[in-house]
Amino acid sequence: MNILILGSGGREHALAWKMAASPLADKLYCAPGNAGITRDAECVALDVADHKAVIAFCQQAKIDLVVVGPEVPLCAGIVDDLEKAGIKAFGPSKWAARLEGSKGFTKDLCKANKIPTAAYERFKGAGAAKDYVRQHGAPIVVKADGLAAGKGVVVAETIAEAEAAIDMMFDGGLGQPAWEIVIEDCLVGEEASFFALCDGESAIQLASAQDHKRVGDGDKGPNTGGMGAYSPAPIMTPEMNQRVMDEIILPTVRAMKAMGAPYKGVLFAGLMITKDGPQLIEYNVRFGDPETQVLMLRLMSDLVPALLAARDGQLKNFDLRWYPDAALTVVMAAKGYPGAYQKRTLIEGLDEAAQVDGVEIFHAGTIAKIGDARIYANGGRVLNICARGKNVGEAQRRAYAAIDKIKWPEGFCRRDIGWQAIAREK
Ligand code: AMP
Ligand code: GLY
């Protein structure tokens, strides 16, 4: 079959790499892709926001399945439009994508279905929101409704900080004025990323992972899209995984079906494992980035039939097999990220780095110039240096050994990815 992946990050490169190994994949395309994805798929210059253009390409290239990477096209209804045109697409409908697109929607769904999540209130104006914050005290969490590329959450340590966040969000500090915000209790515990494939009725768990959101070593500094990840997450014991399926994922799938918006695709639960058990921080309606890079390294089974089974409502008796090895990925980003950074800087040594035992390199913001085989940085998060190992410690050693062969003076990475898991291994 012919498959089209939409997106251009490390997540999409990892999906392309995994699907390129599938005997079911005849021809693999990625739009728009990046310089690394060209190894595994033919990159097509499509504007993913232009659904008509995507459909026209699918018809012309006889695409049998579209796999949507990022949340923006999902929330814009690309799956609905593709399916209406008779093209199979993996991912949730626009209605179901509200689980990521609207924090208020998800919090209300949790409350109505007794899904464990932080206590909260929704606000459409700053006055009432500030009154609530003053009554509740700090720390407290302020979230803008709607997609904000990871920037819509402020964990406020003081009441003044919370009030400033409320004003910032309603005054357009995130690009446009928030039409609604959610204020919730601050959860205490360890975070984990939990992934389940859903087919509208049933769900199967994928491997667990943990990511490092902060830009600096020791988990310090501003939040980013993710600076590294590893799998499995040691805190996700078999009992904890079962609790997440029973208390969070399956009640969500049942509730979505009951309201006529069955959830199909991958459901990514950001969890806080508290002393009382797992709590949902947020849902994403897509694969995580960089978690997918480590999941794909650990997945033994063919991914393509699993995505098809989710699309076709056939997950009930489906099973996936995983390598027992650990996997870890370190993100290399352009200096300055998550703030301003330089583009079009030269990256060398990637071939030597890829030779290190167990290492796989996935590209994110990279570009190659016509007639020039060299690779240049073209974004904030630029490369994912991934490795498998018998444990997280070995995977980490391999990933950093590869990074030490890469010559990119304008880039940086964290040097401590995996520290929580490695501390437990010792
Ligand atoms: P999000 O953009 O929703 O992933 O949130 C970004 C980060 O904010 C999360 O990964 C958590 O570290 C933190 N966060 C969000 N909500 C809460 C909460 N209720 N309690 C504690 N931390 C939170
Ligand atoms: N790594 C977190 C995310 O994909 O949102």
Coordinates of N, CA and C in Angstrom, one line a residue, residues 18 36 51 80 91 102 140 164 180 192 198 203 211 215 233 240 243 248 261 292 366 418 424:
K18 N 10.2 3.6 10.8 CA 9.5 2.3 11.2 C 8.6 1.8 10.1
G36 N 16.4 14.5 6.7 CA 16.6 13.1 7.1 C 15.6 12.1 6.6
H51 N -6.1 21.4 2.9 CA -6.7 20.1 2.9 C -7.0 19.6 1.5
D80 N -11.3 14.2 9.0 CA -12.7 14.3 8.5 C -12.7 14.5 7.0
G91 N -5.9 8.9 12.8 CA -5.9 10.1 13.7 C -7.4 10.3 14.1
S102 N -9.2 21.5 23.4 CA -9.9 22.3 24.5 C -9.6 21.7 25.8
I140 N -0.4 27.2 42.0 CA -1.6 27.0 41.3 C -1.2 27.0 39.8
A164 N -0.4 37.5 37.1 CA 0.3 38.0 35.9 C 0.0 37.0 34.7
E180 N -10.9 31.6 26.9 CA -11.2 31.0 28.2 C -9.9 30.4 28.8
A192 N 4.9 11.2 33.7 CA 5.2 10.1 32.7 C 4.3 10.3 31.5
C198 N -6.2 3.7 20.0 CA -7.7 3.6 20.2 C -8.4 3.4 18.9
A203 N -9.0 0.0 23.3 CA -7.7 0.7 23.3 C -6.6 -0.3 23.7
D211 N 9.8 12.2 29.3 CA 10.5 13.2 28.6 C 11.1 14.2 29.5
V215 N 14.7 23.1 29.3 CA 15.8 23.3 28.4 C 17.2 22.9 29.0
A233 N 9.5 3.9 31.1 CA 9.5 4.8 32.3 C 9.4 3.9 33.5
M240 N 0.7 0.0 37.7 CA 0.4 1.4 37.4 C -0.2 1.6 35.9
R243 N -3.8 0.5 36.0 CA -4.6 1.6 36.6 C -4.9 2.7 35.6
I248 N -8.3 5.9 33.5 CA -8.2 7.1 32.6 C -8.5 6.8 31.2
A261 N -18.6 11.1 19.5 CA -17.3 11.5 19.0 C -16.3 10.4 19.3
T292 N 8.0 9.4 20.7 CA 7.8 8.5 19.6 C 9.2 7.9 19.1
T366 N 15.9 20.0 9.9 CA 17.1 20.0 9.0 C 16.7 20.2 7.6
G418 N 17.8 11.1 30.9 CA 17.6 9.8 31.5 C 18.0 9.7 33.0
R424 N 17.7 5.2 39.3 CA 17.0 4.0 39.8 C 17.8 2.7 39.5

